[in-house]
């Protein structure tokens, strides 16, 4: 339509910077990675022809498959724990009346401080010479430091700590929109608090739980920094594997293949999320 | 039930905040061990005497400021353009950039830069970090501005046209002023996200473009020094202040 | 006298709807004109076509004799008062009013703004922001903002809908008075027939994208050309295909002897409305009729046998 042409022109110019940036610094890099995943590792860590599917085949090696499965398990465990811990908190905030916003801010605030700092805080607490061990030894409860760090448990703790707000916020959003009349109707029909929770509130908060679960699972699956710092190289997840290929192992094609595989998984999960939730983020 | 819930909530909040509080408290510890031995500001003094810290902090600031300016401008214009008429491809790729694992984004940008350096004969440096930071910040800006635009009435732009303004003038004199609080909030968000980034930055930074997170990471890896506690405490305070300002502005 | 605004066979099609289905209209200079119709009849679309926010699928819009189809809103010399006023929240009342003048780089802005504020009786409130003004005040700022540009036609999109009822009645008089004083052609769009009747010099009744009748308020109310117009402008009793307004429908216990028409009927109810009484009746034919009678004309009980009578000259007959 001719009328819209003034707006159309403006819009075209306005979208240009974002288009260029996404094309050059998001799409193109990933395209290069896909290409690299099909090449062969060179003698000194470079890469070149021939074209090969070998890198993808290596993914099914028991060693690497194990890493993928462990990453899945870790992400699933993180999601489950975040749900367990986060749902009651979201419930609490949704019932806090006028102080809702403050409580919400208290959940968000630690998230927006430095991620690195928050991981380091746990290092400080869990190390052999960390605060927890020092206190326990001081109290005479233990004689040698507990190995709290550099294991799967520490990584799990770190992941939950990092991604809990991602579960709390969507669940809270759904709970907030819940019609209080529904809970009142349940009570009116004879449901005590716990059954009401189980049979009315929980099912109705399913969309929020779904959204929160995917918002936790996806970053947990691709986590790198948390397992790196808190796992100390003993807990190797997909993210660590990728980083290793591009630095120490110098096997870019293999690293690229892993990345493509990871992105495929992430893409699948996103499609799942978009299908269950009709409104997008942007 | 309400009392249990409140108790539980208190416990979770403690879990979320206590580690940081402890970190901050021990930044004032006069001993470098995790036994409290007295109050001291020595670690804070050490920060300001460390050359490497100063340089890396300065790098972080430059990167954050430049990338924020670029990403806020590009993101605001993008959100506005998408508000006029959506683009599934652009929205999709912005959204994808948010869910892409940082390590994947980091290595793919590294791959891009190394590949292009074959023709350009350039090297990694501050500028590559800036380019990378803009790439992952734009989506955040778009989200904030898009949310702001949802509460903006299109009738206002029509009224502007009706009164004689061209489309660009309508944007400049009517829409942009209305978006200003959102733009400030988005910029503060981009600033904190950029300043804190480690994973992507570590992959695309040059040898002389170390950032503060990279230094902190190296120190954390080596073993703990209360200097990190002190830096951490400072960062938490600064970030916290920026976030609070951002929330205040967003409500304006 | 050449018309200031003319629509020629204007058609606007949307993907799922014929919003405007061939409208032709000539609006003379000066005067208060209305487009009246139910929601969805196309009156707002017509307004937007005139203002330039929509492009016609076919047909022409002429302003002061010239075809303006290709012109953007900021090139046309019409101005719109939006339904929710669309005042720029970040500008004061004075800055809102000055907006159009600044865009067109007109001289003497301060004086014009001052005069406009006085015209709408808002002198003293120029530094206030829209959020600090009442609904009625905001409407006056919107009016001033458009009028200060001296448009050929002022378009008003349901300007009174957002006001509370008491204020609405008062604003009708003020708007009418303002149009007289300023002399600019006003084109009002509304679904409220009382509004259109009380303010317009002429009005066009729209339905389903077409104009059913154009005329003075008396024309469309007393001599509606279609059943739709009759029904939309007020209540109608349909008796054997003839339309009668309740206020000309009378009730009599005896046979009337003045040459009027009558039909036997039974009273089914009586409603006291304060200033009058509505007597509900059912005729032998089964049709219902409401008679509006003065409140001191006796009371009628349900079940009473009476006659419904009227003057033949009050009949509304349709082909």
PDB file of C-alpha atoms in Angstrom, chain B:
ATOM      1  CA  UNK B   1       0.547 -23.119  55.753  1.00  0.00           C
ATOM      2  CA  UNK B   2       1.409 -19.490  55.418  1.00  0.00           C
ATOM      3  CA  UNK B   3       3.921 -19.615  58.227  1.00  0.00           C
ATOM      4  CA  UNK B   4       5.754 -22.607  56.784  1.00  0.00           C
ATOM      5  CA  UNK B   5       5.873 -20.868  53.452  1.00  0.00           C
ATOM      6  CA  UNK B   6       7.341 -17.764  55.008  1.00  0.00           C
ATOM      7  CA  UNK B   7       9.977 -19.750  56.865  1.00  0.00           C
ATOM      8  CA  UNK B   8      10.836 -21.615  53.711  1.00  0.00           C
ATOM      9  CA  UNK B   9      11.083 -18.384  51.723  1.00  0.00           C
ATOM     10  CA  UNK B  10      13.432 -16.957  54.334  1.00  0.00           C
ATOM     11  CA  UNK B  11      15.641 -20.025  54.005  1.00  0.00           C
ATOM     12  CA  UNK B  12      15.778 -19.741  50.227  1.00  0.00           C
ATOM     13  CA  UNK B  13      16.572 -16.044  50.374  1.00  0.00           C
ATOM     14  CA  UNK B  14      19.349 -16.855  52.807  1.00  0.00           C
ATOM     15  CA  UNK B  15      20.672 -19.452  50.392  1.00  0.00           C
ATOM     16  CA  UNK B  16      20.614 -16.917  47.589  1.00  0.00           C
ATOM     17  CA  UNK B  17      22.191 -14.013  49.409  1.00  0.00           C
ATOM     18  CA  UNK B  18      24.354 -15.435  52.168  1.00  0.00           C
ATOM     19  CA  UNK B  19      27.271 -16.527  49.974  1.00  0.00           C
ATOM     20  CA  UNK B  20      27.651 -12.997  48.642  1.00  0.00           C
ATOM     21  CA  UNK B  21      27.319 -11.474  52.077  1.00  0.00           C
ATOM     22  CA  UNK B  22      29.962 -13.822  53.458  1.00  0.00           C
ATOM     23  CA  UNK B  23      32.209 -12.979  50.543  1.00  0.00           C
ATOM     24  CA  UNK B  24      31.823  -9.302  51.259  1.00  0.00           C
ATOM     25  CA  UNK B  25      32.382  -9.725  54.987  1.00  0.00           C
ATOM     26  CA  UNK B  26      35.599 -11.624  54.479  1.00  0.00           C
ATOM     27  CA  UNK B  27      36.883  -8.973  52.125  1.00  0.00           C
ATOM     28  CA  UNK B  28      37.522  -7.000  55.264  1.00  0.00           C
ATOM     29  CA  UNK B  29      39.408  -9.851  56.929  1.00  0.00           C
ATOM     30  CA  UNK B  30      42.946  -8.922  57.892  1.00  0.00           C
ATOM     31  CA  UNK B  31      44.127 -12.467  57.321  1.00  0.00           C
ATOM     32  CA  UNK B  32      44.262 -14.199  53.960  1.00  0.00           C
ATOM     33  CA  UNK B  33      42.849 -17.380  55.506  1.00  0.00           C
ATOM     34  CA  UNK B  34      39.226 -18.106  56.088  1.00  0.00           C
ATOM     35  CA  UNK B  35      39.548 -17.450  59.768  1.00  0.00           C
ATOM     36  CA  UNK B  36      38.431 -14.080  60.907  1.00  0.00           C
ATOM     37  CA  UNK B  37      41.343 -12.220  62.399  1.00  0.00           C
ATOM     38  CA  UNK B  38      40.308  -8.650  62.429  1.00  0.00           C
ATOM     39  CA  UNK B  39      39.069  -5.824  60.292  1.00  0.00           C
ATOM     40  CA  UNK B  40      41.274  -4.498  57.544  1.00  0.00           C
ATOM     41  CA  UNK B  41      41.081  -2.577  54.333  1.00  0.00           C
ATOM     42  CA  UNK B  42      44.346  -3.936  53.004  1.00  0.00           C
ATOM     43  CA  UNK B  43      42.802  -5.981  50.265  1.00  0.00           C
ATOM     44  CA  UNK B  44      40.939  -2.966  48.961  1.00  0.00           C
ATOM     45  CA  UNK B  45      44.175  -1.047  48.986  1.00  0.00           C
ATOM     46  CA  UNK B  46      45.810  -3.910  47.107  1.00  0.00           C
ATOM     47  CA  UNK B  47      43.259  -3.583  44.333  1.00  0.00           C
ATOM     48  CA  UNK B  48      44.210  -0.040  43.603  1.00  0.00           C
ATOM     49  CA  UNK B  49      47.883  -0.891  43.578  1.00  0.00           C
ATOM     50  CA  UNK B  50      47.569  -3.747  41.140  1.00  0.00           C
ATOM     51  CA  UNK B  51      48.570  -2.678  37.647  1.00  0.00           C
ATOM     52  CA  UNK B  52      47.020  -5.648  35.910  1.00  0.00           C
ATOM     53  CA  UNK B  53      43.715  -5.116  37.671  1.00  0.00           C
ATOM     54  CA  UNK B  54      43.661  -1.458  36.741  1.00  0.00           C
ATOM     55  CA  UNK B  55      44.360  -2.133  33.074  1.00  0.00           C
ATOM     56  CA  UNK B  56      41.859  -4.933  32.797  1.00  0.00           C
ATOM     57  CA  UNK B  57      39.213  -2.895  34.605  1.00  0.00           C
ATOM     58  CA  UNK B  58      39.825  -0.036  32.217  1.00  0.00           C
ATOM     59  CA  UNK B  59      39.506  -2.407  29.250  1.00  0.00           C
ATOM     60  CA  UNK B  60      36.254  -3.718  30.657  1.00  0.00           C
ATOM     61  CA  UNK B  61      34.916  -0.202  30.999  1.00  0.00           C
ATOM     62  CA  UNK B  62      35.822   0.785  27.452  1.00  0.00           C
ATOM     63  CA  UNK B  63      34.342  -2.405  26.038  1.00  0.00           C
ATOM     64  CA  UNK B  64      31.184  -2.031  28.098  1.00  0.00           C
ATOM     65  CA  UNK B  65      30.610   1.618  27.206  1.00  0.00           C
ATOM     66  CA  UNK B  66      31.263   1.282  23.480  1.00  0.00           C
ATOM     67  CA  UNK B  67      29.337  -1.958  23.080  1.00  0.00           C
ATOM     68  CA  UNK B  68      26.452  -0.528  25.109  1.00  0.00           C
ATOM     69  CA  UNK B  69      26.189   2.534  22.923  1.00  0.00           C
ATOM     70  CA  UNK B  70      26.175   0.407  19.780  1.00  0.00           C
ATOM     71  CA  UNK B  71      23.828  -2.296  21.043  1.00  0.00           C
ATOM     72  CA  UNK B  72      21.371   0.160  22.608  1.00  0.00           C
ATOM     73  CA  UNK B  73      21.152   2.169  19.395  1.00  0.00           C
ATOM     74  CA  UNK B  74      20.806  -0.878  17.158  1.00  0.00           C
ATOM     75  CA  UNK B  75      18.440  -2.617  19.561  1.00  0.00           C
ATOM     76  CA  UNK B  76      16.138   0.369  20.041  1.00  0.00           C
ATOM     77  CA  UNK B  77      15.791   0.951  16.323  1.00  0.00           C
ATOM     78  CA  UNK B  78      15.269  -2.776  15.823  1.00  0.00           C
ATOM     79  CA  UNK B  79      12.545  -3.056  18.454  1.00  0.00           C
ATOM     80  CA  UNK B  80      10.762  -0.078  16.908  1.00  0.00           C
ATOM     81  CA  UNK B  81      11.011  -1.515  13.413  1.00  0.00           C
ATOM     82  CA  UNK B  82       9.683  -4.864  14.590  1.00  0.00           C
ATOM     83  CA  UNK B  83       6.849  -3.074  16.385  1.00  0.00           C
ATOM     84  CA  UNK B  84       5.787  -1.502  13.098  1.00  0.00           C
ATOM     85  CA  UNK B  85       5.795  -4.852  11.365  1.00  0.00           C
ATOM     86  CA  UNK B  86       7.268  -8.049  12.674  1.00  0.00           C
ATOM     87  CA  UNK B  87       9.886 -10.173  11.035  1.00  0.00           C
ATOM     88  CA  UNK B  88       9.899 -13.784  12.065  1.00  0.00           C
ATOM     89  CA  UNK B  89      13.432 -14.285  10.813  1.00  0.00           C
ATOM     90  CA  UNK B  90      14.882 -11.369  12.721  1.00  0.00           C
ATOM     91  CA  UNK B  91      12.880 -12.043  15.889  1.00  0.00           C
ATOM     92  CA  UNK B  92      13.813 -15.683  15.649  1.00  0.00           C
ATOM     93  CA  UNK B  93      17.516 -15.041  15.340  1.00  0.00           C
ATOM     94  CA  UNK B  94      17.459 -12.513  18.191  1.00  0.00           C
ATOM     95  CA  UNK B  95      15.682 -15.036  20.344  1.00  0.00           C
ATOM     96  CA  UNK B  96      18.114 -17.738  19.280  1.00  0.00           C
ATOM     97  CA  UNK B  97      21.039 -15.534  20.279  1.00  0.00           C
ATOM     98  CA  UNK B  98      19.570 -15.435  23.779  1.00  0.00           C
ATOM     99  CA  UNK B  99      19.318 -19.192  24.205  1.00  0.00           C
ATOM    100  CA  UNK B 100      22.577 -20.056  22.450  1.00  0.00           C
ATOM    101  CA  UNK B 101      25.051 -21.376  25.006  1.00  0.00           C
ATOM    102  CA  UNK B 102      27.774 -18.835  25.607  1.00  0.00           C
ATOM    103  CA  UNK B 103      30.544 -21.268  24.765  1.00  0.00           C
ATOM    104  CA  UNK B 104      28.998 -21.959  21.368  1.00  0.00           C
ATOM    105  CA  UNK B 105      28.663 -18.254  20.694  1.00  0.00           C
ATOM    106  CA  UNK B 106      32.255 -17.758  21.802  1.00  0.00           C
ATOM    107  CA  UNK B 107      33.800 -20.414  19.610  1.00  0.00           C
ATOM    108  CA  UNK B 108      31.730 -19.493  16.583  1.00  0.00           C
ATOM    109  CA  UNK B 109      32.812 -15.861  16.841  1.00  0.00           C
ATOM    110  CA  UNK B 110      36.388 -17.027  17.252  1.00  0.00           C
ATOM    111  CA  UNK B 111      35.972 -19.137  14.129  1.00  0.00           C
ATOM    112  CA  UNK B 112      34.624 -16.120  12.247  1.00  0.00           C
ATOM    113  CA  UNK B 113      37.461 -13.873  13.322  1.00  0.00           C
ATOM    114  CA  UNK B 114      40.201 -16.388  12.607  1.00  0.00           C
ATOM    115  CA  UNK B 115      38.733 -17.134   9.231  1.00  0.00           C
ATOM    116  CA  UNK B 116      38.454 -13.472   8.288  1.00  0.00           C
ATOM    117  CA  UNK B 117      41.977 -12.777   9.526  1.00  0.00           C
ATOM    118  CA  UNK B 118      43.246 -14.967   6.720  1.00  0.00           C
ATOM    119  CA  UNK B 119      42.276 -12.231   4.304  1.00  0.00           C
ATOM    120  CA  UNK B 120      42.463  -9.174   6.525  1.00  0.00           C
ATOM    121  CA  UNK B 121      45.668 -10.008   8.381  1.00  0.00           C
ATOM    122  CA  UNK B 122      44.289  -8.468  11.548  1.00  0.00           C
ATOM    123  CA  UNK B 123      44.458  -9.848  15.067  1.00  0.00           C
ATOM    124  CA  UNK B 124      42.166 -10.316  18.033  1.00  0.00           C
ATOM    125  CA  UNK B 125      41.893  -7.255  20.200  1.00  0.00           C
ATOM    126  CA  UNK B 126      39.532  -4.970  22.058  1.00  0.00           C
ATOM    127  CA  UNK B 127      37.517  -4.426  18.918  1.00  0.00           C
ATOM    128  CA  UNK B 128      36.707  -8.097  18.467  1.00  0.00           C
ATOM    129  CA  UNK B 129      35.439  -8.191  22.042  1.00  0.00           C
ATOM    130  CA  UNK B 130      33.298  -5.151  21.386  1.00  0.00           C
ATOM    131  CA  UNK B 131      31.850  -6.687  18.225  1.00  0.00           C
ATOM    132  CA  UNK B 132      31.050  -9.865  20.141  1.00  0.00           C
ATOM    133  CA  UNK B 133      29.445  -8.007  23.031  1.00  0.00           C
ATOM    134  CA  UNK B 134      27.154  -6.076  20.726  1.00  0.00           C
ATOM    135  CA  UNK B 135      26.134  -9.370  19.126  1.00  0.00           C
ATOM    136  CA  UNK B 136      24.823 -10.840  22.335  1.00  0.00           C
ATOM    137  CA  UNK B 137      23.519  -7.596  23.874  1.00  0.00           C
ATOM    138  CA  UNK B 138      21.183  -6.503  21.097  1.00  0.00           C
ATOM    139  CA  UNK B 139      18.565  -9.110  22.027  1.00  0.00           C
ATOM    140  CA  UNK B 140      18.397  -7.857  25.613  1.00  0.00           C
ATOM    141  CA  UNK B 141      17.871  -4.287  24.437  1.00  0.00           C
ATOM    142  CA  UNK B 142      15.167  -5.357  21.998  1.00  0.00           C
ATOM    143  CA  UNK B 143      13.273  -7.156  24.743  1.00  0.00           C
ATOM    144  CA  UNK B 144      13.289  -4.154  27.062  1.00  0.00           C
ATOM    145  CA  UNK B 145      12.273  -1.662  24.371  1.00  0.00           C
ATOM    146  CA  UNK B 146       9.657  -4.023  22.904  1.00  0.00           C
ATOM    147  CA  UNK B 147       8.060  -4.302  26.334  1.00  0.00           C
ATOM    148  CA  UNK B 148       7.998  -0.532  26.598  1.00  0.00           C
ATOM    149  CA  UNK B 149       6.457  -0.192  23.143  1.00  0.00           C
ATOM    150  CA  UNK B 150       3.615  -2.519  24.114  1.00  0.00           C
ATOM    151  CA  UNK B 151       2.338   0.210  26.416  1.00  0.00           C
ATOM    152  CA  UNK B 152       2.743   2.923  23.780  1.00  0.00           C
ATOM    153  CA  UNK B 153      -0.385   3.953  21.904  1.00  0.00           C
ATOM    154  CA  UNK B 154      -0.059   4.096  18.091  1.00  0.00           C
ATOM    155  CA  UNK B 155      -2.641   6.878  18.118  1.00  0.00           C
ATOM    156  CA  UNK B 156       0.074   9.210  19.367  1.00  0.00           C
ATOM    157  CA  UNK B 157       2.102   8.732  16.177  1.00  0.00           C
ATOM    158  CA  UNK B 158      -1.026   9.155  14.082  1.00  0.00           C
ATOM    159  CA  UNK B 159      -1.779  12.376  15.919  1.00  0.00           C
ATOM    160  CA  UNK B 160       1.727  13.576  15.151  1.00  0.00           C
ATOM    161  CA  UNK B 161       1.276  12.837  11.438  1.00  0.00           C
ATOM    162  CA  UNK B 162      -2.111  14.465  11.550  1.00  0.00           C
ATOM    163  CA  UNK B 163      -0.542  17.624  12.933  1.00  0.00           C
ATOM    164  CA  UNK B 164       2.037  17.834  10.194  1.00  0.00           C
ATOM    165  CA  UNK B 165       4.968  15.692  11.281  1.00  0.00           C
ATOM    166  CA  UNK B 166       6.631  13.284   8.870  1.00  0.00           C
ATOM    167  CA  UNK B 167       7.149   9.682   9.934  1.00  0.00           C
ATOM    168  CA  UNK B 168      10.708  10.369  11.055  1.00  0.00           C
ATOM    169  CA  UNK B 169       9.601  13.478  12.968  1.00  0.00           C
ATOM    170  CA  UNK B 170       6.855  11.506  14.653  1.00  0.00           C
ATOM    171  CA  UNK B 171       9.436   9.002  15.853  1.00  0.00           C
ATOM    172  CA  UNK B 172      11.875  11.685  16.916  1.00  0.00           C
ATOM    173  CA  UNK B 173       9.506  14.055  18.701  1.00  0.00           C
ATOM    174  CA  UNK B 174       6.823  11.732  20.033  1.00  0.00           C
ATOM    175  CA  UNK B 175       7.924   8.104  20.234  1.00  0.00           C
ATOM    176  CA  UNK B 176      11.557   8.496  21.202  1.00  0.00           C
ATOM    177  CA  UNK B 177      10.854  10.739  24.229  1.00  0.00           C
ATOM    178  CA  UNK B 178       8.296   8.205  25.385  1.00  0.00           C
ATOM    179  CA  UNK B 179      10.871   5.434  25.048  1.00  0.00           C
ATOM    180  CA  UNK B 180      13.644   7.255  26.885  1.00  0.00           C
ATOM    181  CA  UNK B 181      13.187   5.553  30.291  1.00  0.00           C
ATOM    182  CA  UNK B 182      13.201   2.177  28.547  1.00  0.00           C
ATOM    183  CA  UNK B 183      16.311   3.097  26.585  1.00  0.00           C
ATOM    184  CA  UNK B 184      18.154   4.044  29.763  1.00  0.00           C
ATOM    185  CA  UNK B 185      17.063   0.799  31.429  1.00  0.00           C
ATOM    186  CA  UNK B 186      18.155  -1.217  28.411  1.00  0.00           C
ATOM    187  CA  UNK B 187      21.509   0.536  28.318  1.00  0.00           C
ATOM    188  CA  UNK B 188      22.158  -0.210  31.978  1.00  0.00           C
ATOM    189  CA  UNK B 189      21.245  -3.817  31.341  1.00  0.00           C
ATOM    190  CA  UNK B 190      23.605  -4.035  28.373  1.00  0.00           C
ATOM    191  CA  UNK B 191      26.305  -2.390  30.462  1.00  0.00           C
ATOM    192  CA  UNK B 192      26.146  -4.963  33.241  1.00  0.00           C
ATOM    193  CA  UNK B 193      25.876  -7.899  30.858  1.00  0.00           C
ATOM    194  CA  UNK B 194      28.914  -6.717  28.948  1.00  0.00           C
ATOM    195  CA  UNK B 195      31.007  -5.883  31.978  1.00  0.00           C
ATOM    196  CA  UNK B 196      30.406  -9.278  33.533  1.00  0.00           C
ATOM    197  CA  UNK B 197      30.954 -11.468  30.497  1.00  0.00           C
ATOM    198  CA  UNK B 198      33.737 -14.015  30.769  1.00  0.00           C
ATOM    199  CA  UNK B 199      33.077 -16.950  28.465  1.00  0.00           C
ATOM    200  CA  UNK B 200      32.660 -15.193  25.146  1.00  0.00           C
ATOM    201  CA  UNK B 201      35.214 -12.540  25.974  1.00  0.00           C
ATOM    202  CA  UNK B 202      37.877 -15.095  26.856  1.00  0.00           C
ATOM    203  CA  UNK B 203      37.503 -16.702  23.470  1.00  0.00           C
ATOM    204  CA  UNK B 204      37.776 -13.572  21.342  1.00  0.00           C
ATOM    205  CA  UNK B 205      40.039 -11.289  23.351  1.00  0.00           C
ATOM    206  CA  UNK B 206      43.543 -10.524  22.171  1.00  0.00           C
ATOM    207  CA  UNK B 207      46.654 -10.893  24.275  1.00  0.00           C
ATOM    208  CA  UNK B 208      46.659  -7.265  25.298  1.00  0.00           C
ATOM    209  CA  UNK B 209      42.928  -6.933  25.763  1.00  0.00           C
ATOM    210  CA  UNK B 210      42.396  -8.657  29.069  1.00  0.00           C
ATOM    211  CA  UNK B 211      39.184  -7.790  30.868  1.00  0.00           C
ATOM    212  CA  UNK B 212      38.432  -7.725  34.559  1.00  0.00           C
ATOM    213  CA  UNK B 213      36.438 -10.983  34.534  1.00  0.00           C
ATOM    214  CA  UNK B 214      39.352 -12.685  32.828  1.00  0.00           C
ATOM    215  CA  UNK B 215      41.706 -11.536  35.570  1.00  0.00           C
ATOM    216  CA  UNK B 216      39.289 -12.594  38.276  1.00  0.00           C
ATOM    217  CA  UNK B 217      38.912 -15.980  36.650  1.00  0.00           C
ATOM    218  CA  UNK B 218      42.655 -16.480  36.507  1.00  0.00           C
ATOM    219  CA  UNK B 219      43.003 -15.483  40.160  1.00  0.00           C
ATOM    220  CA  UNK B 220      40.150 -17.747  41.193  1.00  0.00           C
ATOM    221  CA  UNK B 221      41.692 -20.637  39.322  1.00  0.00           C
ATOM    222  CA  UNK B 222      45.108 -20.102  40.903  1.00  0.00           C
ATOM    223  CA  UNK B 223      43.820 -20.213  44.427  1.00  0.00           C
ATOM    224  CA  UNK B 224      42.013 -17.712  46.509  1.00  0.00           C
ATOM    225  CA  UNK B 225      43.187 -14.369  47.538  1.00  0.00           C
ATOM    226  CA  UNK B 226      41.016 -12.064  49.553  1.00  0.00           C
ATOM    227  CA  UNK B 227      41.721  -9.506  46.851  1.00  0.00           C
ATOM    228  CA  UNK B 228      39.084 -11.321  44.833  1.00  0.00           C
ATOM    229  CA  UNK B 229      36.718 -10.954  47.755  1.00  0.00           C
ATOM    230  CA  UNK B 230      37.339  -7.244  47.723  1.00  0.00           C
ATOM    231  CA  UNK B 231      36.896  -6.907  43.953  1.00  0.00           C
ATOM    232  CA  UNK B 232      33.779  -9.040  44.164  1.00  0.00           C
ATOM    233  CA  UNK B 233      32.304  -6.895  46.889  1.00  0.00           C
ATOM    234  CA  UNK B 234      32.958  -3.776  44.843  1.00  0.00           C
ATOM    235  CA  UNK B 235      31.450  -5.319  41.727  1.00  0.00           C
ATOM    236  CA  UNK B 236      28.351  -6.441  43.617  1.00  0.00           C
ATOM    237  CA  UNK B 237      27.826  -2.954  45.005  1.00  0.00           C
ATOM    238  CA  UNK B 238      28.324  -1.247  41.637  1.00  0.00           C
ATOM    239  CA  UNK B 239      26.153  -3.717  39.730  1.00  0.00           C
ATOM    240  CA  UNK B 240      23.500  -3.616  42.406  1.00  0.00           C
ATOM    241  CA  UNK B 241      23.382   0.147  42.207  1.00  0.00           C
ATOM    242  CA  UNK B 242      23.131   0.073  38.401  1.00  0.00           C
ATOM    243  CA  UNK B 243      20.311  -2.465  38.525  1.00  0.00           C
ATOM    244  CA  UNK B 244      18.401  -0.471  41.130  1.00  0.00           C
ATOM    245  CA  UNK B 245      18.760   2.679  39.027  1.00  0.00           C
ATOM    246  CA  UNK B 246      17.586   0.731  36.001  1.00  0.00           C
ATOM    247  CA  UNK B 247      14.482  -0.492  37.817  1.00  0.00           C
ATOM    248  CA  UNK B 248      13.711   3.022  39.061  1.00  0.00           C
ATOM    249  CA  UNK B 249      14.067   4.449  35.588  1.00  0.00           C
ATOM    250  CA  UNK B 250      11.958   1.691  34.089  1.00  0.00           C
ATOM    251  CA  UNK B 251       9.084   2.587  36.345  1.00  0.00           C
ATOM    252  CA  UNK B 252       9.217   6.230  35.335  1.00  0.00           C
TER     253      UNK B 252
END
